[in-house]
Amino acid sequence: MKIKSAYFIGIKGVAMTALAVVLKERGVKVSGSDVTDIFQTDEVLEKNKIEVLKGFSTENVPKKTDLVVVTGAHGGMTNIEAKTAESYGFPVFMHGKALGMFMNEKDGISVAGSHGKTTTSAMTAFILSKAKLDPSFAVGSAEIIGLGAGGHNGRGKIFVAEADEYVTCPKTDSTPRFYFQKPKIFVITNIDFDHPDVYPDVEAVKMIFVRYIENLSAESIIIAGIDNPSVQSVVKNLDRNVITYGFSPQADFRIYKVSSSNGTTFFNVIGRGIDLGEFMIRVPGKHNALNALASGIAANNVGVGWEMIKYNLKKFSGTKRRFEKIADIDGISLYDDYAHHPTEIQTTLKGIREWFPEKKIYLLFQPHTYTRTKALFSDFAKSFSAVDTAIITDIYPSARETPDLSVDPKKLVLEINKFKNNSIHLKGKETITEFLKENVKKGDIILTMGAGDICNWHSDIIQSLKKW
């Protein structure tokens, strides 16, 4: 399919922006549209000189284009622009299908899992890039520190992509997005019950992984996080080349020691009976040691040696919105993280506490979607014990859902406080910044967390603390 121009409907989402940058670097004329809200990708799109039209209307759709790519976030194929593009006879692809089409031109490394796929795919892209393999990649982050945008069209033969298990289009197509990817290497970090709006339980999520792997090439390599029981059951009887990793004694690649010191996580690995020595990463937590090991195994299976992998992992400083340091304000450190599922929250906060055992940590958590908050309510309540104060904001709804007023953040606070009496509900950015101004002291940590727009609050937080 020869493509000289492409139009993206809902271009500001991190996955859409990453693919838009890939096409822009291929020499394609790229433009798109989206809502006027501030997004973390705004700077990336501007830097890459990609025009973004405001809002959605029939007038936005170009009269001539070779491809239209649609996000599922704003109605998907029912979006007025998607309908208009179809009426013009243009090829209109949902994002998952479009990504798969370009990825499958190369040797793919797909990174899937309920948690950790962004960091693991970013680490993999980073290792391969620093090893001079110049991979293409499409990662669900606005920026990979040290590489630039989350999307890149490389000259090498490898394409690294995040593989999302969410459905292609909630309104019209229940195909999991990663089904369009046909990789040589498939990484599964873990499998958890997420996206209760489209999957009834974890068994349904496991089944989409089983069916997907059954349709991969017999020569494909499956890299599986064996500590996760759901991953264990998925790969247990596979007639495939499966490489397992984790802390488990049964893992092919086993982490046997982890420690943290001065902003660095250290871990040691035995791989198939060989001691690979000590690894260092500049991101916190045992979960990131696992992510690093998964990325290392993937890189090793495309020819990168373990010493090079260890050397490059030492340089990896993370991605935007994954324990990203935003600012230091008069001795107060402000961080940001995308975690929005109870498992992610617990593991992230535990890792941060390991890095800062003596510091007071103020968490600003913005629950993301009414459906997730309702379905995982009791799990959320158990997730905040690692911090000193957990400030729960109002719920940030998905563009795909109708607000459910029976799901009340005040009720969540009451439930959290049954496990550790450290939580309060504060409504609105102004109220929260005033609370921080009155309570936070020099040496404390502030962490914003969630998949909504809380990442846009940082300038207000910084300004309020500077007024002392």
Tab-separated table of C-alpha atoms in Angstrom:
chain	number	residue	atom	x	y	z
A	1	MET	CA	0.000	0.000	0.000
A	2	LYS	CA	1.715	3.182	-1.219
A	3	ILE	CA	1.048	6.003	1.222
A	4	LYS	CA	2.058	9.605	0.619
A	5	SER	CA	-0.428	11.240	2.995
A	6	ALA	CA	-2.280	10.180	6.154
A	7	TYR	CA	-4.904	11.793	8.371
A	8	PHE	CA	-5.298	10.841	12.064
A	9	ILE	CA	-8.650	11.247	13.844
A	10	GLY	CA	-7.846	11.650	17.554
A	11	ILE	CA	-4.147	12.220	16.912
A	12	LYS	CA	-3.169	13.394	20.414
A	13	GLY	CA	-3.349	9.995	22.136
A	14	VAL	CA	0.132	8.625	22.871
A	15	ALA	CA	-0.288	5.573	20.621
A	16	MET	CA	-1.705	7.662	17.776
A	17	THR	CA	1.075	10.241	18.084
A	18	ALA	CA	3.758	7.526	18.076
A	19	LEU	CA	2.419	6.064	14.817
A	20	ALA	CA	2.001	9.548	13.323
A	21	VAL	CA	5.692	10.254	14.002
A	22	VAL	CA	6.675	6.908	12.432
A	23	LEU	CA	4.823	7.865	9.252
A	24	LYS	CA	6.169	11.408	9.280
A	25	GLU	CA	9.713	10.014	9.393
A	26	ARG	CA	8.837	7.761	6.440
A	27	GLY	CA	8.208	10.902	4.411
A	28	VAL	CA	4.421	10.746	4.657
A	29	LYS	CA	2.497	14.021	4.873
A	30	VAL	CA	0.708	13.683	8.232
A	31	SER	CA	-2.071	15.770	9.749
A	32	GLY	CA	-4.926	15.110	12.136
A	33	SER	CA	-7.590	16.379	14.496
A	34	ASP	CA	-8.449	16.149	18.179
A	35	VAL	CA	-10.118	17.889	21.094
A	36	THR	CA	-8.655	21.173	22.330
A	37	ASP	CA	-7.618	19.793	25.765
A	38	ILE	CA	-3.931	19.922	26.667
A	39	PHE	CA	-2.167	16.592	25.997
A	40	GLN	CA	1.351	15.445	26.858
A	41	THR	CA	1.855	14.831	23.122
A	42	ASP	CA	1.208	18.445	22.063
A	43	GLU	CA	4.904	19.287	22.127
A	44	VAL	CA	5.830	16.162	20.131
A	45	LEU	CA	3.319	16.940	17.397
A	46	GLU	CA	4.459	20.556	17.198
A	47	LYS	CA	8.129	19.580	17.106
A	48	ASN	CA	7.446	17.188	14.223
A	49	LYS	CA	5.476	19.881	12.368
A	50	ILE	CA	2.294	17.796	12.318
A	51	GLU	CA	-0.791	19.968	11.861
A	52	VAL	CA	-3.588	19.321	14.383
A	53	LEU	CA	-7.062	20.681	13.645
A	54	LYS	CA	-9.304	21.578	16.581
A	55	GLY	CA	-12.342	19.434	17.291
A	56	PHE	CA	-14.094	16.973	14.981
A	57	SER	CA	-16.077	18.091	11.942
A	58	THR	CA	-16.708	17.081	8.349
A	59	GLU	CA	-14.780	20.164	7.210
A	60	ASN	CA	-11.582	18.864	8.818
A	61	VAL	CA	-11.340	15.780	6.620
A	62	PRO	CA	-9.006	16.385	3.660
A	63	LYS	CA	-10.452	16.040	0.194
A	64	LYS	CA	-7.595	13.731	-0.738
A	65	THR	CA	-5.525	11.341	1.401
A	66	ASP	CA	-4.129	7.816	1.107
A	67	LEU	CA	-4.977	6.636	4.631
A	68	VAL	CA	-7.174	7.645	7.565
A	69	VAL	CA	-6.264	6.318	11.035
A	70	VAL	CA	-8.881	6.418	13.798
A	71	THR	CA	-8.576	6.174	17.582
A	72	GLY	CA	-11.216	4.310	19.584
A	73	ALA	CA	-11.408	7.124	22.128
A	74	HIS	CA	-13.826	9.477	20.358
A	75	GLY	CA	-16.428	7.137	18.932
A	76	GLY	CA	-14.060	5.238	16.690
A	77	MET	CA	-15.701	4.410	13.380
A	78	THR	CA	-18.843	6.274	14.471
A	79	ASN	CA	-16.907	9.566	14.719
A	80	ILE	CA	-18.269	12.110	12.233
A	81	GLU	CA	-14.860	12.432	10.591
A	82	ALA	CA	-14.486	8.661	10.180
A	83	LYS	CA	-17.919	8.482	8.560
A	84	THR	CA	-17.022	11.367	6.265
A	85	ALA	CA	-13.721	9.740	5.267
A	86	GLU	CA	-15.545	6.497	4.463
A	87	SER	CA	-18.051	8.390	2.324
A	88	TYR	CA	-15.105	9.814	0.359
A	89	GLY	CA	-13.915	6.262	-0.310
A	90	PHE	CA	-10.661	6.588	1.662
A	91	PRO	CA	-9.101	3.548	3.383
A	92	VAL	CA	-10.119	4.038	7.046
A	93	PHE	CA	-8.228	1.914	9.595
A	94	MET	CA	-8.512	1.782	13.353
A	95	HIS	CA	-5.164	2.448	15.046
A	96	GLY	CA	-4.440	-1.204	15.883
A	97	LYS	CA	-4.871	-2.303	12.276
A	98	ALA	CA	-2.769	0.578	10.927
A	99	LEU	CA	0.059	-0.093	13.385
A	100	GLY	CA	0.040	-3.784	12.508
A	101	MET	CA	0.204	-3.025	8.788
A	102	PHE	CA	3.410	-0.987	9.118
A	103	MET	CA	4.964	-3.145	11.835
A	104	ASN	CA	4.512	-6.358	9.866
A	105	GLU	CA	6.797	-5.027	7.128
A	106	LYS	CA	9.686	-5.706	9.541
A	107	ASP	CA	10.729	-8.253	12.175
A	108	GLY	CA	8.423	-7.388	15.033
A	109	ILE	CA	8.945	-7.429	18.772
A	110	SER	CA	5.538	-6.988	20.421
A	111	VAL	CA	5.322	-6.241	24.140
A	112	ALA	CA	1.985	-7.107	25.733
A	113	GLY	CA	0.664	-7.307	29.270
A	114	SER	CA	-1.698	-5.557	31.622
A	115	HIS	CA	1.160	-3.640	33.247
A	116	GLY	CA	4.711	-2.734	32.257
A	117	LYS	CA	4.376	-2.881	28.486
A	118	THR	CA	5.258	0.776	27.917
A	119	THR	CA	8.413	0.625	30.032
A	120	THR	CA	9.442	-2.772	28.641
A	121	SER	CA	8.929	-1.759	25.009
A	122	ALA	CA	10.761	1.527	25.671
A	123	MET	CA	13.674	-0.329	27.288
A	124	THR	CA	13.816	-2.723	24.326
A	125	ALA	CA	13.823	0.137	21.823
A	126	PHE	CA	16.484	1.931	23.879
A	127	ILE	CA	18.809	-1.094	24.064
A	128	LEU	CA	18.522	-1.792	20.329
A	129	SER	CA	18.970	1.878	19.410
A	130	LYS	CA	22.082	2.280	21.546
A	131	ALA	CA	23.395	-0.987	20.049
A	132	LYS	CA	23.266	0.782	16.636
A	133	LEU	CA	20.474	-1.427	15.247
A	134	ASP	CA	18.256	1.636	14.566
A	135	PRO	CA	14.910	-0.099	15.160
A	136	SER	CA	11.542	1.366	14.344
A	137	PHE	CA	9.319	1.637	17.393
A	138	ALA	CA	5.869	2.730	18.531
A	139	VAL	CA	5.644	3.045	22.301
A	140	GLY	CA	2.733	4.374	24.360
A	141	SER	CA	4.615	7.323	25.794
A	142	ALA	CA	5.084	10.850	24.511
A	143	GLU	CA	8.823	10.567	25.096
A	144	ILE	CA	11.502	7.959	25.774
A	145	ILE	CA	14.212	9.807	27.658
A	146	GLY	CA	17.407	9.642	25.613
A	147	LEU	CA	15.631	8.677	22.375
A	148	GLY	CA	13.001	11.346	21.848
A	149	ALA	CA	9.414	10.745	20.737
A	150	GLY	CA	7.648	7.448	21.417
A	151	GLY	CA	7.618	6.730	17.681
A	152	HIS	CA	10.503	6.345	15.232
A	153	ASN	CA	10.990	4.974	11.729
A	154	GLY	CA	14.396	3.299	11.805
A	155	ARG	CA	16.528	1.976	8.980
A	156	GLY	CA	17.023	-1.339	10.752
A	157	LYS	CA	14.972	-4.499	10.227
A	158	ILE	CA	13.309	-4.557	13.679
A	159	PHE	CA	10.057	-2.892	14.775
A	160	VAL	CA	9.313	-2.732	18.521
A	161	ALA	CA	5.705	-2.018	19.449
A	162	GLU	CA	3.513	-1.927	22.475
A	163	ALA	CA	0.779	-4.544	22.054
A	164	ASP	CA	-2.496	-3.422	23.615
A	165	GLU	CA	-5.081	-6.033	24.589
A	166	TYR	CA	-7.954	-3.521	24.557
A	167	VAL	CA	-10.552	-3.898	21.803
A	168	THR	CA	-10.054	-2.254	18.416
A	169	CYS	CA	-13.198	-0.120	18.658
A	170	PRO	CA	-15.596	-0.450	21.620
A	171	LYS	CA	-18.606	0.436	19.469
A	172	THR	CA	-17.917	-1.574	16.321
A	173	ASP	CA	-15.040	-4.082	16.634
A	174	SER	CA	-14.178	-6.307	19.624
A	175	THR	CA	-10.952	-7.613	18.052
A	176	PRO	CA	-8.059	-7.075	20.525
A	177	ARG	CA	-5.762	-4.417	19.104
A	178	PHE	CA	-2.625	-6.549	19.192
A	179	TYR	CA	-4.210	-9.220	16.969
A	180	PHE	CA	-3.067	-7.204	13.945
A	181	GLN	CA	0.598	-7.607	14.938
A	182	LYS	CA	2.520	-10.663	13.646
A	183	PRO	CA	5.806	-10.454	15.567
A	184	LYS	CA	8.826	-12.737	15.602
A	185	ILE	CA	9.096	-12.124	19.369
A	186	PHE	CA	6.089	-11.747	21.690
A	187	VAL	CA	6.666	-10.562	25.263
A	188	ILE	CA	3.983	-11.048	27.937
A	189	THR	CA	4.833	-9.106	31.104
A	190	ASN	CA	1.726	-10.175	33.044
A	191	ILE	CA	-2.019	-10.702	32.654
A	192	ASP	CA	-4.501	-9.053	35.007
A	193	PHE	CA	-8.189	-8.160	35.036
A	194	ASP	CA	-8.350	-4.723	33.472
A	195	HIS	CA	-10.773	-3.020	31.062
A	196	PRO	CA	-13.965	-4.249	32.764
A	197	ASP	CA	-15.939	-2.289	30.178
A	198	VAL	CA	-15.021	-4.851	27.504
A	199	TYR	CA	-13.851	-8.021	29.318
A	200	PRO	CA	-15.979	-9.751	31.993
A	201	ASP	CA	-13.114	-11.352	33.944
A	202	VAL	CA	-9.457	-12.372	33.848
A	203	GLU	CA	-10.341	-15.681	32.174
A	204	ALA	CA	-11.604	-13.755	29.157
A	205	VAL	CA	-8.349	-11.797	29.028
A	206	LYS	CA	-6.291	-15.002	29.240
A	207	MET	CA	-8.283	-16.520	26.391
A	208	ILE	CA	-7.466	-13.675	23.988
A	209	PHE	CA	-3.762	-14.290	24.667
A	210	VAL	CA	-4.092	-18.047	24.082
A	211	ARG	CA	-5.916	-17.550	20.784
A	212	TYR	CA	-3.431	-14.929	19.650
A	213	ILE	CA	-0.369	-17.079	20.348
A	214	GLU	CA	-1.963	-20.074	18.608
A	215	ASN	CA	-2.087	-17.988	15.429
A	216	LEU	CA	1.516	-16.796	15.573
A	217	SER	CA	4.182	-18.417	13.430
A	218	ALA	CA	5.563	-21.688	14.805
A	219	GLU	CA	9.021	-20.045	14.741
A	220	SER	CA	7.941	-17.181	16.995
A	221	ILE	CA	9.540	-16.733	20.408
A	222	ILE	CA	7.345	-16.146	23.471
A	223	ILE	CA	9.013	-14.345	26.405
A	224	ALA	CA	6.792	-14.852	29.445
A	225	GLY	CA	6.757	-13.333	32.942
A	226	ILE	CA	6.301	-16.595	34.788
A	227	ASP	CA	5.736	-15.056	38.248
A	228	ASN	CA	2.235	-14.113	37.122
A	229	PRO	CA	-0.204	-17.063	37.571
A	230	SER	CA	-2.292	-16.081	34.555
A	231	VAL	CA	0.781	-15.988	32.313
A	232	GLN	CA	1.796	-19.397	33.692
A	233	SER	CA	-1.525	-20.906	32.679
A	234	VAL	CA	-1.414	-19.307	29.213
A	235	VAL	CA	2.050	-20.612	28.281
A	236	LYS	CA	1.933	-23.911	30.199
A	237	ASN	CA	1.057	-26.205	27.305
A	238	LEU	CA	2.151	-24.098	24.351
A	239	ASP	CA	3.821	-25.781	21.407
A	240	ARG	CA	6.116	-22.786	20.986
A	241	ASN	CA	9.608	-21.627	21.894
A	242	VAL	CA	8.810	-20.169	25.329
A	243	ILE	CA	11.451	-18.355	27.390
A	244	THR	CA	10.357	-17.623	30.946
A	245	TYR	CA	11.682	-14.970	33.310
A	246	GLY	CA	10.985	-13.824	36.858
A	247	PHE	CA	11.927	-14.396	40.487
A	248	SER	CA	10.564	-17.947	40.367
A	249	PRO	CA	13.121	-20.790	40.670
A	250	GLN	CA	11.405	-22.333	37.624
A	251	ALA	CA	12.200	-19.333	35.391
A	252	ASP	CA	14.703	-19.773	32.551
A	253	PHE	CA	16.076	-16.338	33.453
A	254	ARG	CA	15.839	-15.759	37.201
A	255	ILE	CA	16.445	-12.632	39.256
A	256	TYR	CA	17.980	-13.815	42.519
A	257	LYS	CA	18.934	-10.544	44.189
A	258	VAL	CA	17.509	-6.996	44.155
A	259	SER	CA	18.548	-3.871	46.039
A	260	SER	CA	18.131	-0.093	45.796
A	261	SER	CA	20.574	2.698	46.586
A	262	ASN	CA	20.836	6.395	45.694
A	263	GLY	CA	18.257	6.351	42.912
A	264	THR	CA	19.478	3.115	41.338
A	265	THR	CA	18.010	-0.398	41.329
A	266	PHE	CA	20.498	-3.285	41.234
A	267	PHE	CA	19.598	-6.877	40.390
A	268	ASN	CA	21.427	-10.113	39.605
A	269	VAL	CA	20.356	-12.719	37.052
A	270	ILE	CA	21.023	-16.381	36.331
A	271	GLY	CA	20.075	-17.187	32.733
A	272	ARG	CA	19.738	-20.858	31.841
A	273	GLY	CA	22.347	-21.844	34.384
A	274	ILE	CA	24.791	-19.012	33.621
A	275	ASP	CA	25.311	-16.169	36.089
A	276	LEU	CA	24.897	-12.994	34.030
A	277	GLY	CA	26.059	-10.830	36.916
A	278	GLU	CA	24.692	-7.531	38.174
A	279	PHE	CA	22.376	-5.206	36.246
A	280	MET	CA	21.705	-1.534	37.057
A	281	ILE	CA	18.686	0.578	36.144
A	282	ARG	CA	17.761	4.132	37.102
A	283	VAL	CA	14.067	3.411	37.675
A	284	PRO	CA	12.605	2.109	40.955
A	285	GLY	CA	11.136	-1.212	41.992
A	286	LYS	CA	11.327	-4.951	41.500
A	287	HIS	CA	8.716	-4.647	38.741
A	288	ASN	CA	11.148	-2.553	36.715
A	289	ALA	CA	13.888	-5.127	37.266
A	290	LEU	CA	11.498	-7.616	35.643
A	291	ASN	CA	10.763	-5.191	32.805
A	292	ALA	CA	14.485	-4.706	32.227
A	293	LEU	CA	15.108	-8.453	32.174
A	294	ALA	CA	12.295	-9.010	29.648
A	295	SER	CA	13.712	-6.306	27.381
A	296	GLY	CA	17.179	-7.800	27.734
A	297	ILE	CA	15.982	-11.259	26.710
A	298	ALA	CA	14.230	-9.776	23.668
A	299	ALA	CA	17.360	-7.846	22.671
A	300	ASN	CA	19.557	-10.898	23.182
A	301	ASN	CA	17.337	-12.907	20.836
A	302	VAL	CA	18.005	-10.453	18.007
A	303	GLY	CA	21.755	-10.596	18.498
A	304	VAL	CA	22.690	-8.094	21.227
A	305	GLY	CA	25.186	-9.473	23.754
A	306	TRP	CA	24.495	-9.398	27.486
A	307	GLU	CA	27.336	-7.000	28.317
A	308	MET	CA	25.991	-4.511	25.772
A	309	ILE	CA	22.488	-4.992	27.189
A	310	LYS	CA	23.701	-4.299	30.732
A	311	TYR	CA	25.679	-1.257	29.578
A	312	ASN	CA	22.682	0.246	27.773
A	313	LEU	CA	20.222	-0.473	30.584
A	314	LYS	CA	22.442	1.592	32.896
A	315	LYS	CA	21.775	4.573	30.620
A	316	PHE	CA	18.001	4.128	30.513
A	317	SER	CA	16.251	6.880	32.487
A	318	GLY	CA	12.620	6.032	31.818
A	319	THR	CA	9.763	7.452	29.795
A	320	LYS	CA	7.383	10.326	30.163
A	321	ARG	CA	4.726	9.629	32.809
A	322	ARG	CA	6.491	6.561	34.284
A	323	PHE	CA	7.898	7.818	37.613
A	324	GLU	CA	8.997	10.937	35.784
A	325	LYS	CA	10.701	13.628	37.825
A	326	ILE	CA	8.950	16.906	37.039
A	327	ALA	CA	10.669	19.421	39.302
A	328	ASP	CA	12.460	20.251	42.526
A	329	ILE	CA	10.806	23.172	44.319
A	330	ASP	CA	12.792	24.470	47.296
A	331	GLY	CA	13.725	20.959	48.412
A	332	ILE	CA	10.364	19.376	47.536
A	333	SER	CA	10.467	16.784	44.740
A	334	LEU	CA	7.538	16.450	42.323
A	335	TYR	CA	7.099	13.204	40.357
A	336	ASP	CA	4.439	11.900	37.980
A	337	ASP	CA	3.270	8.387	37.092
A	338	TYR	CA	0.638	6.911	34.776
A	339	ALA	CA	-0.372	4.003	37.072
A	340	HIS	CA	-4.157	3.629	37.169
A	341	HIS	CA	-4.811	-0.050	38.014
A	342	PRO	CA	-4.505	-1.366	41.610
A	343	THR	CA	-1.653	-3.734	40.721
A	344	GLU	CA	0.303	-0.929	39.037
A	345	ILE	CA	-0.358	1.441	41.917
A	346	GLN	CA	0.824	-1.018	44.571
A	347	THR	CA	3.995	-2.045	42.746
A	348	THR	CA	4.891	1.526	41.790
A	349	LEU	CA	4.345	2.904	45.287
A	350	LYS	CA	6.262	0.025	46.835
A	351	GLY	CA	9.204	0.729	44.525
A	352	ILE	CA	9.132	4.443	45.323
A	353	ARG	CA	9.019	3.703	49.054
A	354	GLU	CA	12.097	1.487	48.637
A	355	TRP	CA	13.898	4.428	47.017
A	356	PHE	CA	12.732	6.928	49.659
A	357	PRO	CA	12.307	4.930	52.895
A	358	GLU	CA	12.542	7.946	55.216
A	359	LYS	CA	10.759	10.637	53.214
A	360	LYS	CA	7.156	11.738	53.585
A	361	ILE	CA	5.222	10.955	50.399
A	362	TYR	CA	2.089	12.825	49.341
A	363	LEU	CA	0.158	11.030	46.600
A	364	LEU	CA	-2.392	12.773	44.373
A	365	PHE	CA	-4.361	9.959	42.754
A	366	GLN	CA	-6.948	10.650	40.054
A	367	PRO	CA	-9.115	7.532	39.520
A	368	HIS	CA	-9.503	6.800	35.806
A	369	THR	CA	-12.922	5.707	34.495
A	370	TYR	CA	-16.059	4.896	36.441
A	371	THR	CA	-16.138	1.320	35.123
A	372	ARG	CA	-12.626	0.485	36.352
A	373	THR	CA	-13.120	2.202	39.720
A	374	LYS	CA	-16.388	0.326	40.285
A	375	ALA	CA	-15.166	-3.091	39.142
A	376	LEU	CA	-11.898	-2.954	41.125
A	377	PHE	CA	-13.143	-0.881	44.070
A	378	SER	CA	-11.960	-3.197	46.859
A	379	ASP	CA	-8.572	-3.690	45.171
A	380	PHE	CA	-8.069	0.072	44.897
A	381	ALA	CA	-8.783	0.402	48.617
A	382	LYS	CA	-5.787	-1.804	49.466
A	383	SER	CA	-3.338	-0.019	47.174
A	384	PHE	CA	-2.156	3.073	49.055
A	385	SER	CA	-0.504	1.879	52.272
A	386	ALA	CA	3.040	2.739	51.080
A	387	VAL	CA	2.409	6.505	51.152
A	388	ASP	CA	1.914	8.865	54.073
A	389	THR	CA	-1.000	10.812	52.592
A	390	ALA	CA	-3.200	9.705	49.687
A	391	ILE	CA	-5.270	12.534	48.221
A	392	ILE	CA	-8.053	11.113	46.040
A	393	THR	CA	-9.455	13.467	43.405
A	394	ASP	CA	-12.717	13.239	41.504
A	395	ILE	CA	-12.933	10.462	38.908
A	396	TYR	CA	-11.680	11.229	35.406
A	397	PRO	CA	-14.099	9.609	32.931
A	398	SER	CA	-13.066	7.980	29.690
A	399	ALA	CA	-14.295	9.579	26.482
A	400	ARG	CA	-15.966	6.207	25.875
A	401	GLU	CA	-18.200	6.156	28.981
A	402	THR	CA	-21.118	7.911	30.669
A	403	PRO	CA	-20.421	9.066	34.256
A	404	ASP	CA	-21.831	6.733	36.917
A	405	LEU	CA	-22.594	8.899	39.935
A	406	SER	CA	-22.983	5.839	42.187
A	407	VAL	CA	-19.182	5.526	42.041
A	408	ASP	CA	-18.111	8.121	44.601
A	409	PRO	CA	-14.461	8.951	45.410
A	410	LYS	CA	-15.552	9.772	48.981
A	411	LYS	CA	-16.658	6.152	49.393
A	412	LEU	CA	-13.274	5.033	48.087
A	413	VAL	CA	-11.552	7.171	50.729
A	414	LEU	CA	-13.634	5.562	53.490
A	415	GLU	CA	-12.629	2.120	52.217
A	416	ILE	CA	-8.934	3.054	51.913
A	417	ASN	CA	-8.917	4.293	55.499
A	418	LYS	CA	-10.032	0.863	56.750
A	419	PHE	CA	-6.586	-0.417	55.747
A	420	LYS	CA	-4.512	2.669	56.585
A	421	ASN	CA	-5.959	5.926	57.839
A	422	ASN	CA	-4.044	8.112	55.393
A	423	SER	CA	-6.547	9.162	52.728
A	424	ILE	CA	-8.685	12.228	52.046
A	425	HIS	CA	-10.873	13.353	49.158
A	426	LEU	CA	-10.252	16.838	47.817
A	427	LYS	CA	-12.295	18.307	44.999
A	428	GLY	CA	-10.638	20.473	42.371
A	429	LYS	CA	-7.132	21.554	41.508
A	430	GLU	CA	-7.278	24.776	43.530
A	431	THR	CA	-8.291	22.995	46.750
A	432	ILE	CA	-5.529	20.431	46.304
A	433	THR	CA	-2.775	22.946	45.577
A	434	GLU	CA	-3.836	24.943	48.652
A	435	PHE	CA	-3.645	21.769	50.775
A	436	LEU	CA	-0.148	21.035	49.486
A	437	LYS	CA	0.972	24.583	50.144
A	438	GLU	CA	-0.187	24.335	53.759
A	439	ASN	CA	1.140	20.838	54.514
A	440	VAL	CA	4.150	19.866	52.382
A	441	LYS	CA	7.586	20.609	53.815
A	442	LYS	CA	11.141	20.669	52.531
A	443	GLY	CA	12.403	17.137	51.822
A	444	ASP	CA	8.936	15.728	51.093
A	445	ILE	CA	7.845	13.943	47.906
A	446	ILE	CA	4.730	14.789	45.873
A	447	LEU	CA	3.576	12.178	43.353
A	448	THR	CA	0.749	12.748	40.875
A	449	MET	CA	-0.746	9.514	39.557
A	450	GLY	CA	-3.419	8.462	37.091
A	451	ALA	CA	-4.291	8.115	33.410
A	452	GLY	CA	-6.442	11.257	33.219
A	453	ASP	CA	-5.425	14.903	33.033
A	454	ILE	CA	-3.675	15.139	36.397
A	455	CYS	CA	-0.362	15.442	34.540
A	456	ASN	CA	-1.555	18.889	33.434
A	457	TRP	CA	-1.674	20.125	37.042
A	458	HIS	CA	2.072	20.346	37.536
A	459	SER	CA	2.556	24.006	36.685
A	460	ASP	CA	-0.156	24.978	39.198
A	461	ILE	CA	1.416	22.791	41.891
A	462	ILE	CA	4.854	24.261	41.228
A	463	GLN	CA	3.556	27.838	41.289
A	464	SER	CA	1.647	27.300	44.537
A	465	LEU	CA	4.744	25.940	46.277
A	466	LYS	CA	6.941	28.736	44.919
A	467	LYS	CA	4.736	31.333	46.602
A	468	TRP	CA	6.088	30.504	50.036
